mmCIF file of C-alpha atoms in Angstrom:
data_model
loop_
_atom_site.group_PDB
_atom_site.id
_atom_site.type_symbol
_atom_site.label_atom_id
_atom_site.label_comp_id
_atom_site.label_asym_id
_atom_site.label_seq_id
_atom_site.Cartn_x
_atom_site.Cartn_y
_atom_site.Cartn_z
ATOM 1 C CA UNK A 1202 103.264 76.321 108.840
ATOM 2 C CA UNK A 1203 107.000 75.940 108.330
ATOM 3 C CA UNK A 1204 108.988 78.534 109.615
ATOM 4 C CA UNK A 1205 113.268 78.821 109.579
ATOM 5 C CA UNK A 1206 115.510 77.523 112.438
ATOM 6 C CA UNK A 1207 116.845 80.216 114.343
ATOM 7 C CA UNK A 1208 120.138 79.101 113.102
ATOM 8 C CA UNK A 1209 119.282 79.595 109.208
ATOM 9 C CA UNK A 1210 118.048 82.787 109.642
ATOM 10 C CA UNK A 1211 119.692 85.980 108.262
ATOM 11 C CA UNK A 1212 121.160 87.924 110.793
ATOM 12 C CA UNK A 1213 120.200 91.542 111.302
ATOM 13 C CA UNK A 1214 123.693 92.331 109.628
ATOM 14 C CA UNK A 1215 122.554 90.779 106.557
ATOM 15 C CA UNK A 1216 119.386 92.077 106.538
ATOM 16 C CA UNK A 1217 121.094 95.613 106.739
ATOM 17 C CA UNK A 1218 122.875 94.909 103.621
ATOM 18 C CA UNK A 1219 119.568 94.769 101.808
ATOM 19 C CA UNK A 1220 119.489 98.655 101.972
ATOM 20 C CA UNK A 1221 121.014 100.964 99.857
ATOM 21 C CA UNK A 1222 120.364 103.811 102.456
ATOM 22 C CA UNK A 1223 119.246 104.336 105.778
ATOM 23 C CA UNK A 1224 121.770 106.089 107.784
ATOM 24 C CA UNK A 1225 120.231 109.303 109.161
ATOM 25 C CA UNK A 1226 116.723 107.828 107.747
ATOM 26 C CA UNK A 1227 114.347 107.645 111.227
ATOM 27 C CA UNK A 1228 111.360 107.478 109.440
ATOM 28 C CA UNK A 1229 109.803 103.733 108.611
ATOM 29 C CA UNK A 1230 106.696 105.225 110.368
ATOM 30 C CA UNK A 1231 106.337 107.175 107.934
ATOM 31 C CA UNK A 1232 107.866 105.715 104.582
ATOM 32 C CA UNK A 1233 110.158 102.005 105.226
ATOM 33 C CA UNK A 1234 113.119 102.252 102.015
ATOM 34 C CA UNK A 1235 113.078 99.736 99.758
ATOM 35 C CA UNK A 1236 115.079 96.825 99.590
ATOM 36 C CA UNK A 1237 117.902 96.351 96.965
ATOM 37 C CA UNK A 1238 115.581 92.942 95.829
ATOM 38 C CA UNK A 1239 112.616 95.434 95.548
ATOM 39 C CA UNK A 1240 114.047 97.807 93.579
ATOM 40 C CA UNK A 1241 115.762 95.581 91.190
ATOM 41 C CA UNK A 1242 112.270 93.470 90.670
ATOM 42 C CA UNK A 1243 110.932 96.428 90.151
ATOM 43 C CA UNK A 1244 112.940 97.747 87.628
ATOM 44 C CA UNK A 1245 113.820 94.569 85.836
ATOM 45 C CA UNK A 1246 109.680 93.814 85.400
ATOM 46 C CA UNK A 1247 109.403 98.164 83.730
ATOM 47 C CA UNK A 1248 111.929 97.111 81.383
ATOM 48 C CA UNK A 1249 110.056 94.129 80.139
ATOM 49 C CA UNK A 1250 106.796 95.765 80.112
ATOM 50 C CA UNK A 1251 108.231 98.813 78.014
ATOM 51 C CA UNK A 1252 109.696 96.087 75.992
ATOM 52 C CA UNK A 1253 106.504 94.632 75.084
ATOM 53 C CA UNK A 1254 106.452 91.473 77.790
ATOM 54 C CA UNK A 1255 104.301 92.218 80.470
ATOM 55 C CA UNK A 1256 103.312 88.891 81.736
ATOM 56 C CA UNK A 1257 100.106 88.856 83.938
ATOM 57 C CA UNK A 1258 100.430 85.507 85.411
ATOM 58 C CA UNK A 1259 104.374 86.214 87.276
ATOM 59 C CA UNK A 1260 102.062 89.415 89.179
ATOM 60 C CA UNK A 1261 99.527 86.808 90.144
ATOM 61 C CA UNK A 1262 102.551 84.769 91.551
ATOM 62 C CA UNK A 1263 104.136 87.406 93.024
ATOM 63 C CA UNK A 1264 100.625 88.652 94.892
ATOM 64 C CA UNK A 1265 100.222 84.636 96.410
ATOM 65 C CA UNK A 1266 103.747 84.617 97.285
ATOM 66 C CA UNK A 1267 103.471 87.804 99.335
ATOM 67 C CA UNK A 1268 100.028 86.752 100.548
ATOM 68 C CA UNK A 1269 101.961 83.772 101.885
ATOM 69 C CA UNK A 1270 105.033 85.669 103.419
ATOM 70 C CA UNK A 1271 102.969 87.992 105.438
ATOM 71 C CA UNK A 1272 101.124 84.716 106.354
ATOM 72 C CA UNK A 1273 103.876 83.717 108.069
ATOM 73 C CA UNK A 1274 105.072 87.291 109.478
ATOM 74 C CA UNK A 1275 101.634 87.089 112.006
ATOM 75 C CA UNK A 1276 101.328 83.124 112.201
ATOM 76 C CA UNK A 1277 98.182 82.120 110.501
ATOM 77 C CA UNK A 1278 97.112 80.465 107.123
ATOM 78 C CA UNK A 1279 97.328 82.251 103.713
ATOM 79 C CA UNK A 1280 94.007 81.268 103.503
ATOM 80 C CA UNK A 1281 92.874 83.635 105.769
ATOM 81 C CA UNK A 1282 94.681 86.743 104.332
ATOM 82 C CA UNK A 1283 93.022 89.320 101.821
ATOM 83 C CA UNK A 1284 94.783 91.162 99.517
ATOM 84 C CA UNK A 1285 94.562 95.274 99.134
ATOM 85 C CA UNK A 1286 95.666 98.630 98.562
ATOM 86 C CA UNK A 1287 94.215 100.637 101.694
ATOM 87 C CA UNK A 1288 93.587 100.562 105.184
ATOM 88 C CA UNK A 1289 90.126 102.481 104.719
ATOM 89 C CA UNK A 1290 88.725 99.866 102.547
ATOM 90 C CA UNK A 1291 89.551 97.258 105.254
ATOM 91 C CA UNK A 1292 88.317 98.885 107.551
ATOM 92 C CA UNK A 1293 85.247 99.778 105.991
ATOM 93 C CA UNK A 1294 84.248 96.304 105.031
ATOM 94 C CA UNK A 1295 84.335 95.505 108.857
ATOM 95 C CA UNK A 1296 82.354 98.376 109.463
ATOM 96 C CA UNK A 1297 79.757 96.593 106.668
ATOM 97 C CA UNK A 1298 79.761 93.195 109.050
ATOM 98 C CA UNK A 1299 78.050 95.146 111.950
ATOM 99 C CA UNK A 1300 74.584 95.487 112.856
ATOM 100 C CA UNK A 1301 73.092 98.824 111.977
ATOM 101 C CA UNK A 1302 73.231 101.149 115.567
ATOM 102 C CA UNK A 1303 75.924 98.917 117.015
ATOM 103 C CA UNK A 1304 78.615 100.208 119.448
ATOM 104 C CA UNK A 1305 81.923 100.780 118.453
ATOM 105 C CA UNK A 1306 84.986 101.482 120.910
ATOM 106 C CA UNK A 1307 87.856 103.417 119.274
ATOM 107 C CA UNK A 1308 91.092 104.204 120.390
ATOM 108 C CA UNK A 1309 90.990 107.977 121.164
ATOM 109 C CA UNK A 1310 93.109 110.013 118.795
ATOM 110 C CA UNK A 1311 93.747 106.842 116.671
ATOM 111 C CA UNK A 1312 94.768 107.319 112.938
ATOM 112 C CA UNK A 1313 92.133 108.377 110.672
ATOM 113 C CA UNK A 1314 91.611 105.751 108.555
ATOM 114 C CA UNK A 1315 90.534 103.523 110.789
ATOM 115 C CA UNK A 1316 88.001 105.936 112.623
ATOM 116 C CA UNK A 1317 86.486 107.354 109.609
ATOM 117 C CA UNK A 1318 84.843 103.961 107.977
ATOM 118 C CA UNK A 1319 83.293 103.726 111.387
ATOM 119 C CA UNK A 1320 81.971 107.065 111.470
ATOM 120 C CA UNK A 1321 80.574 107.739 107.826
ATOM 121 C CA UNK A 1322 79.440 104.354 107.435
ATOM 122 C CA UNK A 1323 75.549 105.221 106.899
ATOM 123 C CA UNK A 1324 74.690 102.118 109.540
ATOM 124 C CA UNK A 1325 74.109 104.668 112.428
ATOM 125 C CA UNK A 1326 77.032 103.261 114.334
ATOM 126 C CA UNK A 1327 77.493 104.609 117.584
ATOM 127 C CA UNK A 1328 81.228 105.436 117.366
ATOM 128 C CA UNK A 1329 82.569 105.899 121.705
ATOM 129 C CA UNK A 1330 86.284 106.587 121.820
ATOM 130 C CA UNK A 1331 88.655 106.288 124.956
ATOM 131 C CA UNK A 1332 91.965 106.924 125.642
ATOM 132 C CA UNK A 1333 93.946 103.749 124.651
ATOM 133 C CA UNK A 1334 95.364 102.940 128.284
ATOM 134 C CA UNK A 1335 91.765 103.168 129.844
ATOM 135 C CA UNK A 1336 90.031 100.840 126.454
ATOM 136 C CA UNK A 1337 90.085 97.565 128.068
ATOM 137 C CA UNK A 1338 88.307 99.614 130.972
ATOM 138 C CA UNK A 1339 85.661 101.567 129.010
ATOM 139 C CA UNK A 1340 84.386 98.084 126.738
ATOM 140 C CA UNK A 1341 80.872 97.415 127.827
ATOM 141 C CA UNK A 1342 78.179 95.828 127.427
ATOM 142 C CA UNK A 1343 76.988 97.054 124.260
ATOM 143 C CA UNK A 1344 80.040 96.931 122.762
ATOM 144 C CA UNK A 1345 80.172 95.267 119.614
ATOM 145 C CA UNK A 1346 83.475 96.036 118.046
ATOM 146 C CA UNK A 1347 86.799 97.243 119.842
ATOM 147 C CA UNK A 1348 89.289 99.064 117.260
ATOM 148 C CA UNK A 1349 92.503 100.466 117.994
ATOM 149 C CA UNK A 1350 95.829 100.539 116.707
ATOM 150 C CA UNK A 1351 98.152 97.873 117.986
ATOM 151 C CA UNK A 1352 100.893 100.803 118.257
ATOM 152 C CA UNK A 1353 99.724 104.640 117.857
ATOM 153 C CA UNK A 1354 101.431 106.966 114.919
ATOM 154 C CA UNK A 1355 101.015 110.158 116.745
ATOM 155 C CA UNK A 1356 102.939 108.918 119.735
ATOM 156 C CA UNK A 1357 104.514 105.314 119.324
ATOM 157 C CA UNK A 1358 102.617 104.071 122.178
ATOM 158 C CA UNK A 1359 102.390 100.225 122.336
ATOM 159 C CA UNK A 1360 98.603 99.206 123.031
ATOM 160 C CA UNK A 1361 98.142 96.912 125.920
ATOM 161 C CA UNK A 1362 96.275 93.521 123.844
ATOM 162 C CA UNK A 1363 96.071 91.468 126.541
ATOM 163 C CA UNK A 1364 93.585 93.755 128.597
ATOM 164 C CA UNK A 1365 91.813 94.788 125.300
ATOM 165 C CA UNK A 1366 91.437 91.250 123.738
ATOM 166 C CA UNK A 1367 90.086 90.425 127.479
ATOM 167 C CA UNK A 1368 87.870 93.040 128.233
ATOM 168 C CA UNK A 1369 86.385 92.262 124.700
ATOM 169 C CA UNK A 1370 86.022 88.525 125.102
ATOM 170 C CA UNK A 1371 84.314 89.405 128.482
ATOM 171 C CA UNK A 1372 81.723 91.375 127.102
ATOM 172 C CA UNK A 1373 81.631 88.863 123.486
ATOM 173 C CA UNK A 1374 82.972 92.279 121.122
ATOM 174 C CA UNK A 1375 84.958 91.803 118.648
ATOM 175 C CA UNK A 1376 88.264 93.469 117.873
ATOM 176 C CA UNK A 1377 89.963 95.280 115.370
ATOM 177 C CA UNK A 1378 93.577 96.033 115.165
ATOM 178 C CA UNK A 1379 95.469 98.145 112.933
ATOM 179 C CA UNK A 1380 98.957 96.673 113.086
ATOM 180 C CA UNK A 1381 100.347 98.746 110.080
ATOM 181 C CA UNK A 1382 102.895 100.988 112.561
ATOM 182 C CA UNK A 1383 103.243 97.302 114.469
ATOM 183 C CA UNK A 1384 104.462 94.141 111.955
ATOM 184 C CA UNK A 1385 107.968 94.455 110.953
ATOM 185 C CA UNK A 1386 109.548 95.167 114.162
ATOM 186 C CA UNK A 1387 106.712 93.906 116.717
ATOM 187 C CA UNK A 1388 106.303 89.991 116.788
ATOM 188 C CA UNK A 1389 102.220 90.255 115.840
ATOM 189 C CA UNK A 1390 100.040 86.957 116.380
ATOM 190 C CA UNK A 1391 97.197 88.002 114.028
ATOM 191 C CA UNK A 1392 95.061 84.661 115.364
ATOM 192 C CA UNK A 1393 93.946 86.442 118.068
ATOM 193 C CA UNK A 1394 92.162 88.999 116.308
ATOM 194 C CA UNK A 1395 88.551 89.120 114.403
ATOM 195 C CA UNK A 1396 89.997 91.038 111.995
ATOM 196 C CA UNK A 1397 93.527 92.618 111.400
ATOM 197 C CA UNK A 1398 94.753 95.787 109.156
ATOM 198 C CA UNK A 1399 98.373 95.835 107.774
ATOM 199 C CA UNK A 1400 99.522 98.212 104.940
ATOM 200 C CA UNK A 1401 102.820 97.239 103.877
ATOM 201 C CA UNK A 1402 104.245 100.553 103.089
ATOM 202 C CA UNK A 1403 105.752 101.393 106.065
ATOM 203 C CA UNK A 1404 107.606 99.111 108.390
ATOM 204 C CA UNK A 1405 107.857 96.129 106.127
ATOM 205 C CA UNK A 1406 109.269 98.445 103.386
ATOM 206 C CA UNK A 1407 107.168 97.480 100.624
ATOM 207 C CA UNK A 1408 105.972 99.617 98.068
ATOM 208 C CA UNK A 1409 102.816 102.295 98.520
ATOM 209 C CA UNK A 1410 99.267 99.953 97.597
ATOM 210 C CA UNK A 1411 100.067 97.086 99.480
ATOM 211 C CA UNK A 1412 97.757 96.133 102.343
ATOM 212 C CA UNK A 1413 96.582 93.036 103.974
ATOM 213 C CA UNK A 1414 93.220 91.885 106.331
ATOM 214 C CA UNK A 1415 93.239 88.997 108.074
ATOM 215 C CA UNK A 1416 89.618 87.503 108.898
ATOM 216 C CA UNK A 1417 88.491 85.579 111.076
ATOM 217 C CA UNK A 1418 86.051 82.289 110.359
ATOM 218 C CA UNK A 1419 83.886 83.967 112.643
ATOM 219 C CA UNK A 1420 83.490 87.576 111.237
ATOM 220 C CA UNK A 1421 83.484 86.178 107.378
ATOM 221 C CA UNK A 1422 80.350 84.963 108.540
ATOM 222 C CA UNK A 1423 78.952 88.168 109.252
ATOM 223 C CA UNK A 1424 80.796 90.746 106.918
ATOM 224 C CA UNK A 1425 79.868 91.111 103.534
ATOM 225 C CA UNK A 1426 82.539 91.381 100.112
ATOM 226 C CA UNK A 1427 81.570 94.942 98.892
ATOM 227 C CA UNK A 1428 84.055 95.161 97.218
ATOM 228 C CA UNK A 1429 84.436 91.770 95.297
ATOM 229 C CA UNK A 1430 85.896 91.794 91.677
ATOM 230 C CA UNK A 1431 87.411 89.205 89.006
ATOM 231 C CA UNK A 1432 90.045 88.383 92.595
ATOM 232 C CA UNK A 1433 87.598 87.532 94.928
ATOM 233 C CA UNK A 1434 86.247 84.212 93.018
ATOM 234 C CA UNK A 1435 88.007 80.926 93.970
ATOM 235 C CA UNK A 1436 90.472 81.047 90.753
ATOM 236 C CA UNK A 1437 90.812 85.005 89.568
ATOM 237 C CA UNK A 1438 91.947 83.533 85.999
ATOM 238 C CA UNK A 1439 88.234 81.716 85.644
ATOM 239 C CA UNK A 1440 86.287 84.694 87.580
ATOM 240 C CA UNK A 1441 86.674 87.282 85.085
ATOM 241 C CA UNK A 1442 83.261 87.376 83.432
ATOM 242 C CA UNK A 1443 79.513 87.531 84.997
ATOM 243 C CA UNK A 1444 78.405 86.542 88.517
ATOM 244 C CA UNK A 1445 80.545 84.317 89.740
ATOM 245 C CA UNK A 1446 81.017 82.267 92.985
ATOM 246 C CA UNK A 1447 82.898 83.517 95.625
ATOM 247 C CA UNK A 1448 86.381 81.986 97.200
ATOM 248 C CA UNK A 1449 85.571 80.294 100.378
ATOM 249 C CA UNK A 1450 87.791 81.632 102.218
ATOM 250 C CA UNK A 1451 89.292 84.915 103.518
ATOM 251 C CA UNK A 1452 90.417 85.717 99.600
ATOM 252 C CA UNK A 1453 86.946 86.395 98.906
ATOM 253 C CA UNK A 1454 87.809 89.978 100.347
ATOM 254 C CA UNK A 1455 90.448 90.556 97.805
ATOM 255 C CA UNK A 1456 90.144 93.613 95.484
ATOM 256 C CA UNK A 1457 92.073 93.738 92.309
ATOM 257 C CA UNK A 1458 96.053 93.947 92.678
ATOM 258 C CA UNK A 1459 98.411 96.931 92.120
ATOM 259 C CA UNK A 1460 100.416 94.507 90.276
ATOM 260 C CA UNK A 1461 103.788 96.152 90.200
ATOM 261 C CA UNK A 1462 103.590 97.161 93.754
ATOM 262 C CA UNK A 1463 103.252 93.403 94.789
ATOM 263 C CA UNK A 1464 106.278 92.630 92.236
ATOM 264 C CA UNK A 1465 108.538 94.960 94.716
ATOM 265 C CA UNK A 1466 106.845 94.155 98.045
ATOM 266 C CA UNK A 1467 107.497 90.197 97.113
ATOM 267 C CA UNK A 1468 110.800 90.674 98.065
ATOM 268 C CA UNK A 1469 110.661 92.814 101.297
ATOM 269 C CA UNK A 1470 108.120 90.463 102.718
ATOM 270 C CA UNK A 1471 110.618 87.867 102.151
ATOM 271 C CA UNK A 1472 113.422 89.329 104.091
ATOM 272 C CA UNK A 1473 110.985 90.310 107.071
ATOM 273 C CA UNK A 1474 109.233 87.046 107.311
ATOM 274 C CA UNK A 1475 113.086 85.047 107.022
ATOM 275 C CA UNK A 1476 113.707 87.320 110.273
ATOM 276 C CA UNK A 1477 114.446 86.072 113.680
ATOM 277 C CA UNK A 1478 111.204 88.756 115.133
ATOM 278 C CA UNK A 1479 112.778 88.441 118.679
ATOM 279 C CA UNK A 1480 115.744 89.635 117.633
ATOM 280 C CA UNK A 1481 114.413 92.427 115.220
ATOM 281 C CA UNK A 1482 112.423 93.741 118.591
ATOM 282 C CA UNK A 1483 115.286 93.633 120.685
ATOM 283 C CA UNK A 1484 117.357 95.476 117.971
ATOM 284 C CA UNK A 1485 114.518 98.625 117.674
ATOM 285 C CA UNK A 1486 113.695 99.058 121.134
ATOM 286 C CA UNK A 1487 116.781 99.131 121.985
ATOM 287 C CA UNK A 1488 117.828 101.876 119.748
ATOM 288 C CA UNK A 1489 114.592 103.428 120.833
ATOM 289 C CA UNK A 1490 115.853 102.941 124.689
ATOM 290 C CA UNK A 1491 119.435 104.240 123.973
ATOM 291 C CA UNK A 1492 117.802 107.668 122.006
ATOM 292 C CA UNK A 1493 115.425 107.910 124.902
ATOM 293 C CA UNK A 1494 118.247 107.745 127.553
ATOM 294 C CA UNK A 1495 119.941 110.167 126.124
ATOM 295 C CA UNK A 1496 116.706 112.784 125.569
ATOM 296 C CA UNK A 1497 116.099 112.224 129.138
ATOM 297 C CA UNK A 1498 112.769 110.438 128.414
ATOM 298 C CA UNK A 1499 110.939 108.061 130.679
ATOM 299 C CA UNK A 1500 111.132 103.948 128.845
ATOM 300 C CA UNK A 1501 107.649 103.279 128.292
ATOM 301 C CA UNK A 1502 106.335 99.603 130.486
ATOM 302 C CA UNK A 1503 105.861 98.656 126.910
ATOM 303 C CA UNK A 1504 109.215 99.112 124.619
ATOM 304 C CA UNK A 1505 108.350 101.110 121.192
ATOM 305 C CA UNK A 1506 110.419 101.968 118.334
ATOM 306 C CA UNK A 1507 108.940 104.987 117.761
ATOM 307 C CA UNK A 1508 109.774 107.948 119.773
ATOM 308 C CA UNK A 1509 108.160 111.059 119.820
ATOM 309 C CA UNK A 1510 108.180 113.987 122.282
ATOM 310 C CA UNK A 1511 106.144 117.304 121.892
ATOM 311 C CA UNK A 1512 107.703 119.800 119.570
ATOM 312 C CA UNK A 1513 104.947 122.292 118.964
ATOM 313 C CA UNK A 1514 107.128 124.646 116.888
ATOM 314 C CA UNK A 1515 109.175 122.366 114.830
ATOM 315 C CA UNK A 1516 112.786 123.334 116.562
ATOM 316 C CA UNK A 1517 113.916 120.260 116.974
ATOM 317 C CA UNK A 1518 112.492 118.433 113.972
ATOM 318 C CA UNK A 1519 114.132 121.418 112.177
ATOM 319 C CA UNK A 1520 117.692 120.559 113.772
ATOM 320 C CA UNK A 1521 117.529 116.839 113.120
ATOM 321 C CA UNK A 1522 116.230 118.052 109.025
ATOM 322 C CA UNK A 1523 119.063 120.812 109.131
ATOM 323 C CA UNK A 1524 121.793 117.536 111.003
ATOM 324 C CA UNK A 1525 120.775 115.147 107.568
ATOM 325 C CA UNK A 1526 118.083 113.532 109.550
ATOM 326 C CA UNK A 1527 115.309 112.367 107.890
ATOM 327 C CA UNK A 1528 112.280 111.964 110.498
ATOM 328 C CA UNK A 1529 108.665 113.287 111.223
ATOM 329 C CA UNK A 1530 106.605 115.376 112.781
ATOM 330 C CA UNK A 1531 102.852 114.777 114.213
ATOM 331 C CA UNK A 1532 100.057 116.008 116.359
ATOM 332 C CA UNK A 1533 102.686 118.666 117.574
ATOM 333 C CA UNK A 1534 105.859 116.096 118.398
ATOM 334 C CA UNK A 1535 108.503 115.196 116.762
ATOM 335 C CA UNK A 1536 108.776 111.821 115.539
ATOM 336 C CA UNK A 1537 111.724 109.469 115.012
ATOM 337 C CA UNK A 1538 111.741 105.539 114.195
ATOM 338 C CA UNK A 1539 114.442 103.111 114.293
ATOM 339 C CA UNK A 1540 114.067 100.159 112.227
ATOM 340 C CA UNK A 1541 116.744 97.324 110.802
ATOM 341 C CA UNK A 1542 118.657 99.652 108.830
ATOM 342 C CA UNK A 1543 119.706 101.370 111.554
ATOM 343 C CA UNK A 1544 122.012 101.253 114.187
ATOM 344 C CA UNK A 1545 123.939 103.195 117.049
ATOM 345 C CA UNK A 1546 125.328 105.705 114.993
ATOM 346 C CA UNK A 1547 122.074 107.017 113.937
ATOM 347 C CA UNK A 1548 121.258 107.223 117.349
ATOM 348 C CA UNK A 1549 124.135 109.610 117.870
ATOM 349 C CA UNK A 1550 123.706 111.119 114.900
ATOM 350 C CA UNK A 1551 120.407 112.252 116.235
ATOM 351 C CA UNK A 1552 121.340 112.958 119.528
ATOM 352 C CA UNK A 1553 123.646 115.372 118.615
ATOM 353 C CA UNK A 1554 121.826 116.883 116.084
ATOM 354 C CA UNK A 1555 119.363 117.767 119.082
ATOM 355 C CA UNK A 1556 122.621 119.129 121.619
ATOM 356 C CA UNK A 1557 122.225 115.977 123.526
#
């Protein structure tokens, strides 16, 4: 697919400009900010609509153009990207694909919606978790499906995918990865995953009821559309009425669009997939890095641009809230996340807001 020269691409600088805030804001793990372009699609397409012109077939447009931007944000074909609105539902249509009292290997601790369709999915799965450093270790035989999130929200840690995809492929599982806290500041090869769970919201900055699942030829085989509507026939505009065919392809697990949502997130896909990934990485983690250095924290083997560190009481998330920080707190740690819009000075800012 074609992709920008390095030389054409917006520079982080630029990209910056795109935000109206973000100083102080260490939070795209929780919430990304929207994009000036975002915002002003958003806006413009409210004041038509409460004007009398909403106009159905420009939200189509915009849903296929941001199908085709994250396309190209984790290197495969449009064609095998499906549309949605929530993790869970992703998830849970994976959890359909599997035989009933199959074994499936989670990521101990891992975020909720991702466990849960496994769990409650009235197949009699056998759900076995692990600790995500020992996962590739604890696949086995009778593992059918590995799932774990590429990088963990509780703690920012960075899964290792090359033992995992491995260990899997050794014992003929399939994987699962939820790359949500990953894509938009992690280069992400979605190829080399059966199936692969993004909602937009976060680091990609889109607005809340965007998701995406990538399939692969191999699991569309097996996994059935539960959840197909007028969007999952070949052409949504003929598939409106009675039992139609389904798309061939990975579209066939569409559901029905949250069409202004996809008129705003049009835009921020844009500006991440027009990024220079390398660069966006380096930029992160190395804010990450500098904020760890000066916490005193250990530099994961693995670079994240989350940080967290355990603050059972909420002191310190209370002095960076108190400082003008905006950032999180989870599982007992505090929580910070530096993304595009941010640079050095929010590093300090933070730093000092903590006595460091």
């Amino acid at each position: 697919m074609p992709t920008l020269a390095a030389s054409s691409r917006p520079t982080l600088t630029a990209a910056r400009s795109q935000f109206t805030g973000g100083r102080g804001y260490l939070a795209a793990c929780t919430v990304g900010l929207p994009t000036r372009a975002s915002r002003a699609a958003i806006i413009a397409d409210l004041d038509a609509a409460a004007a009398g012109r909403p106009d159905p077939m420009a939200y189509s447009a915009a849903v296929e153009r941001s199908r085709a931007h994250f396309a190209t944000l984790v290197g495969i074909g449009a064609e095998r990207v499906a549309i949605g609105s929530q993790a869970s539902v992703a998830a849970a249509l994976v959890a359909a694909s599997l035989p009933h009292g199959a074994e499936v290997l989670i990521a101990d601790g891992d975020f909720s919606s991702i466990v849960l369709p496994f769990v409650h999915s009235g197949r009699g799965l056998r759900v076995r978790t692990a600790a995500l450093d020992d996962l590739a270790g604890a696949v086995g035989p009778d593992t059918s499906l590995v799932v774990f999130s590429l990088v963990q929200s509780a703690t920012g840690e960075v899964a290792d995918v090359d033992a995992i995809l491995a260990a899997a492929a050794a014992h003929g599982a399939r994987t699962l990865c939820d790359a949500t806290q990953a894509i938009g500041w992690l280069p992400v090869d979605a190829s080399r995953f059966d199936a692969l769970i993004c909602h937009a919201y976060k680091w990609l900055c889109a607005p809340r009821g965007v998701s995406f699942l990538t399939v692969s030829p191999g699991l569309q085989s097996d996994m059935p559309a539960l959840f197909a509507g007028w969007y999952a026939g070949p052409d949504p505009w003929t598939s409106c009425y009675g039992a139609v065919e389904l798309a061939a392809d990975a579209t066939r697990y569409d559901v029905s669009p949250a069409w202004q949502a996809f008129v705003g997130a049009e835009h921020a896909l844009a500006l991440f997939a027009s990024l220079d990934a390398r660069a966006v990485h380096e930029h992160t983690t190395g804010l990450a890095r500098r904020f760890r250095g000066g916490m005193g924290h250990d530099v994961p083997e693995r670079g994240s641009a989350i940080v967290t560190w355990a603050d059972a009481g909420g002191t310190d998330l209370a002095a960076l809230t108190v400082a003008g920080v905006v950032a999180s707190g989870r599982a007992g740690r505090a929580r910070v996340a530096f993304h595009v819009f941010n640079d050095e000075d929010d590093v300090d800012l933070a730093l000092r807001a903590l006595g460091r």
